[in-house]
mmCIF file of C-alpha atoms in Angstrom:
data_model
loop_
_atom_site.group_PDB
_atom_site.id
_atom_site.type_symbol
_atom_site.label_atom_id
_atom_site.label_comp_id
_atom_site.label_asym_id
_atom_site.label_seq_id
_atom_site.Cartn_x
_atom_site.Cartn_y
_atom_site.Cartn_z
ATOM 1 C CA MET M 1191 -8.935 14.466 22.374
ATOM 2 C CA HIS M 1192 -6.326 17.152 21.943
ATOM 3 C CA GLY M 1193 -3.683 14.875 20.472
ATOM 4 C CA ARG M 1194 -1.897 11.592 20.672
ATOM 5 C CA MET M 1195 1.525 10.324 21.706
ATOM 6 C CA ILE M 1196 3.759 8.607 19.182
ATOM 7 C CA HIS M 1197 6.179 6.084 20.700
ATOM 8 C CA GLY M 1198 9.104 4.856 18.662
ATOM 9 C CA LYS M 1199 12.692 3.775 18.475
ATOM 10 C CA LYS M 1200 15.412 5.728 16.666
ATOM 11 C CA PRO M 1201 17.844 3.855 14.369
ATOM 12 C CA GLY M 1202 20.432 3.921 17.157
ATOM 13 C CA GLY M 1203 18.028 2.116 19.501
ATOM 14 C CA GLU M 1204 17.000 5.124 21.605
ATOM 15 C CA ILE M 1205 13.305 5.081 22.562
ATOM 16 C CA TYR M 1206 11.379 8.334 22.136
ATOM 17 C CA GLU M 1207 7.931 9.834 22.757
ATOM 18 C CA GLU M 1208 6.628 12.593 20.500
ATOM 19 C CA PRO M 1209 3.321 14.423 21.001
ATOM 20 C CA GLN M 1210 1.098 14.981 17.987
ATOM 21 C CA LEU M 1211 -1.386 17.767 18.685
ATOM 22 C CA TYR M 1212 -4.683 18.367 16.855
ATOM 23 C CA ASP M 1213 -6.328 21.676 16.023
ATOM 24 C CA VAL M 1214 -10.024 22.356 16.643
ATOM 25 C CA HIS M 1215 -10.914 20.601 13.368
ATOM 26 C CA GLY M 1216 -9.065 17.383 14.256
ATOM 27 C CA ARG M 1217 -6.125 18.098 11.974
ATOM 28 C CA VAL M 1218 -2.561 17.363 13.070
ATOM 29 C CA ARG M 1219 -0.553 20.452 13.997
ATOM 30 C CA THR M 1220 3.075 20.538 12.899
ATOM 31 C CA SER M 1221 4.096 22.832 15.733
ATOM 32 C CA THR M 1222 3.576 22.894 19.498
ATOM 33 C CA LYS M 1223 3.742 26.711 19.482
ATOM 34 C CA PRO M 1224 0.482 28.716 19.792
ATOM 35 C CA PHE M 1225 -1.571 28.324 16.629
ATOM 36 C CA ARG M 1226 -1.313 30.947 13.889
ATOM 37 C CA ALA M 1227 -3.371 31.054 10.692
ATOM 38 C CA ALA M 1228 -0.187 30.618 8.629
ATOM 39 C CA ASP M 1229 0.744 27.311 10.346
ATOM 40 C CA VAL M 1230 0.854 24.257 8.093
ATOM 41 C CA LEU M 1231 -1.605 21.527 9.022
ATOM 42 C CA GLN M 1232 -1.525 17.863 8.066
ATOM 43 C CA PHE M 1233 -4.542 15.576 7.906
ATOM 44 C CA ILE M 1234 -4.785 12.348 9.842
ATOM 45 C CA ARG M 1235 -5.153 9.467 7.395
ATOM 46 C CA ALA M 1236 -6.584 6.877 9.729
ATOM 47 C CA VAL M 1237 -10.068 5.569 10.394
ATOM 48 C CA ASP M 1238 -11.600 3.337 13.017
ATOM 49 C CA ARG M 1239 -11.736 0.113 11.001
ATOM 50 C CA ALA M 1240 -14.317 -1.583 13.186
ATOM 51 C CA GLY M 1241 -16.634 1.413 12.856
ATOM 52 C CA LEU M 1242 -16.068 1.610 9.102
ATOM 53 C CA ASN M 1243 -16.796 -2.115 8.685
ATOM 54 C CA LYS M 1244 -19.960 -1.852 10.777
ATOM 55 C CA ARG M 1245 -21.274 1.152 8.819
ATOM 56 C CA LEU M 1246 -20.455 -0.492 5.487
ATOM 57 C CA LEU M 1247 -22.185 -3.747 6.441
ATOM 58 C CA ASP M 1248 -25.200 -1.961 7.947
ATOM 59 C CA SER M 1249 -25.666 0.127 4.784
ATOM 60 C CA LEU M 1250 -25.237 -2.803 2.409
ATOM 61 C CA GLU M 1251 -27.543 -5.044 4.441
ATOM 62 C CA LYS M 1252 -30.429 -2.600 3.857
ATOM 63 C CA MET M 1253 -30.106 -2.802 0.079
ATOM 64 C CA PRO M 1254 -32.422 -5.341 -1.584
ATOM 65 C CA ASN M 1255 -30.075 -6.043 -4.496
ATOM 66 C CA VAL M 1256 -26.993 -6.785 -2.363
ATOM 67 C CA THR M 1257 -25.906 -10.218 -1.196
ATOM 68 C CA LEU M 1258 -23.393 -10.571 1.622
ATOM 69 C CA ASN M 1259 -21.364 -13.780 1.748
ATOM 70 C CA PHE M 1260 -19.027 -14.521 4.624
ATOM 71 C CA ASN M 1261 -16.342 -17.213 4.813
ATOM 72 C CA HIS M 1262 -15.599 -16.955 1.088
ATOM 73 C CA LYS M 1263 -12.126 -16.397 -0.342
ATOM 74 C CA LEU M 1264 -11.769 -14.405 -3.567
ATOM 75 C CA THR M 1265 -9.684 -16.508 -5.971
ATOM 76 C CA GLY M 1266 -10.165 -14.544 -9.190
ATOM 77 C CA ALA M 1267 -12.075 -11.759 -10.880
ATOM 78 C CA ASP M 1268 -12.712 -10.677 -14.450
ATOM 79 C CA PHE M 1269 -13.542 -6.970 -14.376
ATOM 80 C CA GLN M 1270 -14.426 -6.914 -18.086
ATOM 81 C CA LYS M 1271 -17.035 -9.682 -17.801
ATOM 82 C CA ASN M 1272 -17.955 -8.758 -14.194
ATOM 83 C CA ILE M 1273 -17.466 -12.259 -12.828
ATOM 84 C CA ALA M 1274 -15.713 -13.163 -9.590
ATOM 85 C CA TRP M 1275 -14.729 -16.596 -8.317
ATOM 86 C CA PHE M 1276 -14.779 -17.544 -4.657
ATOM 87 C CA GLU M 1277 -13.867 -20.597 -2.608
ATOM 88 C CA GLN M 1278 -16.384 -21.413 0.100
ATOM 89 C CA GLN M 1279 -14.422 -21.817 3.309
ATOM 90 C CA THR M 1280 -16.099 -24.690 5.182
ATOM 91 C CA LEU M 1281 -13.540 -25.151 7.936
ATOM 92 C CA PRO M 1282 -13.296 -22.541 10.684
ATOM 93 C CA THR M 1283 -10.168 -20.435 10.624
ATOM 94 C CA SER M 1284 -7.946 -20.433 13.677
ATOM 95 C CA ASP M 1285 -6.101 -17.605 15.350
ATOM 96 C CA HIS M 1286 -2.655 -19.144 15.837
ATOM 97 C CA THR M 1287 -1.825 -16.715 18.674
ATOM 98 C CA GLN M 1288 -4.773 -17.971 20.709
ATOM 99 C CA ASN M 1289 -4.273 -21.668 19.965
ATOM 100 C CA PRO M 1290 -0.712 -22.261 18.706
ATOM 101 C CA THR M 1291 -0.885 -26.057 18.987
ATOM 102 C CA GLN M 1292 -3.862 -26.432 16.657
ATOM 103 C CA ASP M 1293 -2.727 -27.561 13.206
ATOM 104 C CA ILE M 1294 -5.577 -27.460 10.711
ATOM 105 C CA SER M 1295 -3.338 -27.237 7.625
ATOM 106 C CA VAL M 1296 -3.604 -31.000 7.044
ATOM 107 C CA LYS M 1297 -7.410 -30.880 7.269
ATOM 108 C CA ARG M 1298 -7.536 -27.925 4.855
ATOM 109 C CA GLU M 1299 -5.531 -29.830 2.225
ATOM 110 C CA GLN M 1300 -7.795 -32.880 2.502
ATOM 111 C CA ALA M 1301 -11.046 -30.913 2.180
ATOM 112 C CA ARG M 1302 -11.249 -29.384 -1.313
ATOM 113 C CA ALA M 1303 -13.069 -26.062 -1.197
ATOM 114 C CA THR M 1304 -16.137 -25.579 -3.383
ATOM 115 C CA GLU M 1305 -15.644 -22.798 -5.927
ATOM 116 C CA ILE M 1306 -18.544 -20.607 -6.986
ATOM 117 C CA SER M 1307 -18.774 -17.880 -9.615
ATOM 118 C CA VAL M 1308 -20.707 -14.692 -8.991
ATOM 119 C CA THR M 1309 -21.686 -11.966 -11.428
ATOM 120 C CA PHE M 1310 -21.481 -8.428 -10.123
ATOM 121 C CA ASP M 1311 -22.247 -4.841 -11.036
ATOM 122 C CA LEU M 1312 -19.965 -3.526 -8.308
ATOM 123 C CA LEU M 1313 -17.353 -5.441 -6.337
ATOM 124 C CA ILE M 1314 -16.302 -3.843 -3.052
ATOM 125 C CA GLY M 1315 -12.857 -4.969 -1.958
ATOM 126 C CA ALA M 1316 -12.808 -4.105 1.729
ATOM 127 C CA ASP M 1317 -10.404 -6.918 2.478
ATOM 128 C CA GLY M 1318 -7.454 -5.116 4.017
ATOM 129 C CA ALA M 1319 -3.791 -4.483 3.348
ATOM 130 C CA HIS M 1320 -3.207 -7.763 1.492
ATOM 131 C CA SER M 1321 -6.306 -7.261 -0.636
ATOM 132 C CA ALA M 1322 -7.154 -10.077 -3.047
ATOM 133 C CA ALA M 1323 -9.653 -7.744 -4.737
ATOM 134 C CA ARG M 1324 -6.928 -5.159 -5.408
ATOM 135 C CA PHE M 1325 -4.542 -7.870 -6.636
ATOM 136 C CA HIS M 1326 -7.041 -9.073 -9.244
ATOM 137 C CA MET M 1327 -8.171 -5.541 -10.168
ATOM 138 C CA MET M 1328 -4.572 -4.569 -10.950
ATOM 139 C CA LYS M 1329 -4.604 -7.149 -13.775
ATOM 140 C CA PHE M 1330 -7.369 -5.179 -15.562
ATOM 141 C CA ALA M 1331 -6.838 -1.528 -14.625
ATOM 142 C CA ARG M 1332 -3.895 0.809 -14.564
ATOM 143 C CA VAL M 1333 -3.300 1.334 -10.867
ATOM 144 C CA ASN M 1334 -0.568 3.357 -9.230
ATOM 145 C CA TYR M 1335 -0.192 1.370 -6.038
ATOM 146 C CA GLN M 1336 2.622 1.199 -3.517
ATOM 147 C CA GLN M 1337 2.688 -0.660 -0.222
ATOM 148 C CA GLU M 1338 5.292 0.149 2.385
ATOM 149 C CA TYR M 1339 5.753 -1.670 5.670
ATOM 150 C CA ILE M 1340 6.866 0.231 8.745
ATOM 151 C CA ASP M 1341 8.456 -1.141 11.894
ATOM 152 C CA THR M 1342 5.866 0.543 14.088
ATOM 153 C CA LEU M 1343 2.972 -1.135 15.846
ATOM 154 C CA TRP M 1344 -0.345 0.686 15.585
ATOM 155 C CA CYS M 1345 -2.551 0.520 18.663
ATOM 156 C CA GLU M 1346 -5.839 2.352 18.859
ATOM 157 C CA PHE M 1347 -7.462 3.108 22.202
ATOM 158 C CA HIS M 1348 -10.973 4.384 22.741
ATOM 159 C CA ILE M 1349 -11.133 6.369 25.965
ATOM 160 C CA ARG M 1350 -14.671 7.227 26.921
ATOM 161 C CA PRO M 1351 -15.362 10.207 29.174
ATOM 162 C CA ARG M 1352 -16.383 9.566 32.738
ATOM 163 C CA PRO M 1353 -20.159 9.479 33.208
ATOM 164 C CA ASP M 1354 -20.042 12.568 35.422
ATOM 165 C CA SER M 1355 -18.117 14.715 32.893
ATOM 166 C CA SER M 1356 -19.756 16.888 30.285
#
């Protein structure tokens, strides 16, 4: 793709569309004028999360010394002793947007989760923006971390070429 369209709303409420063009290396161009070698380029800092998750899981699954555990919630970690504590989530989680009338909060309080401890050589915290792994790591390591929320919705579309195009 040659670029993308950024849709937004200015502080005064006016809606705008702004093209963001890429160069031949996939970098964002800061100008819509014909490209010159002296033009400043910015890098796109976004990845396809589904693809990243799939590659990470596929690679880890092939390793004999790796154990993958799903439906576990990280509740604590000691990065000096290399021990992590997890709650086994026995009840299925619910997507409130798909089933807003389902209330499983009462059931969750009644069923006490089983906690397990796991020793690790390496703990990968690929658990998103509200990372429990990062939260616990910050207790043991000096981390310069800042999280900023924006009022923009991020939508990612994958547009495949037509079968008859080259």
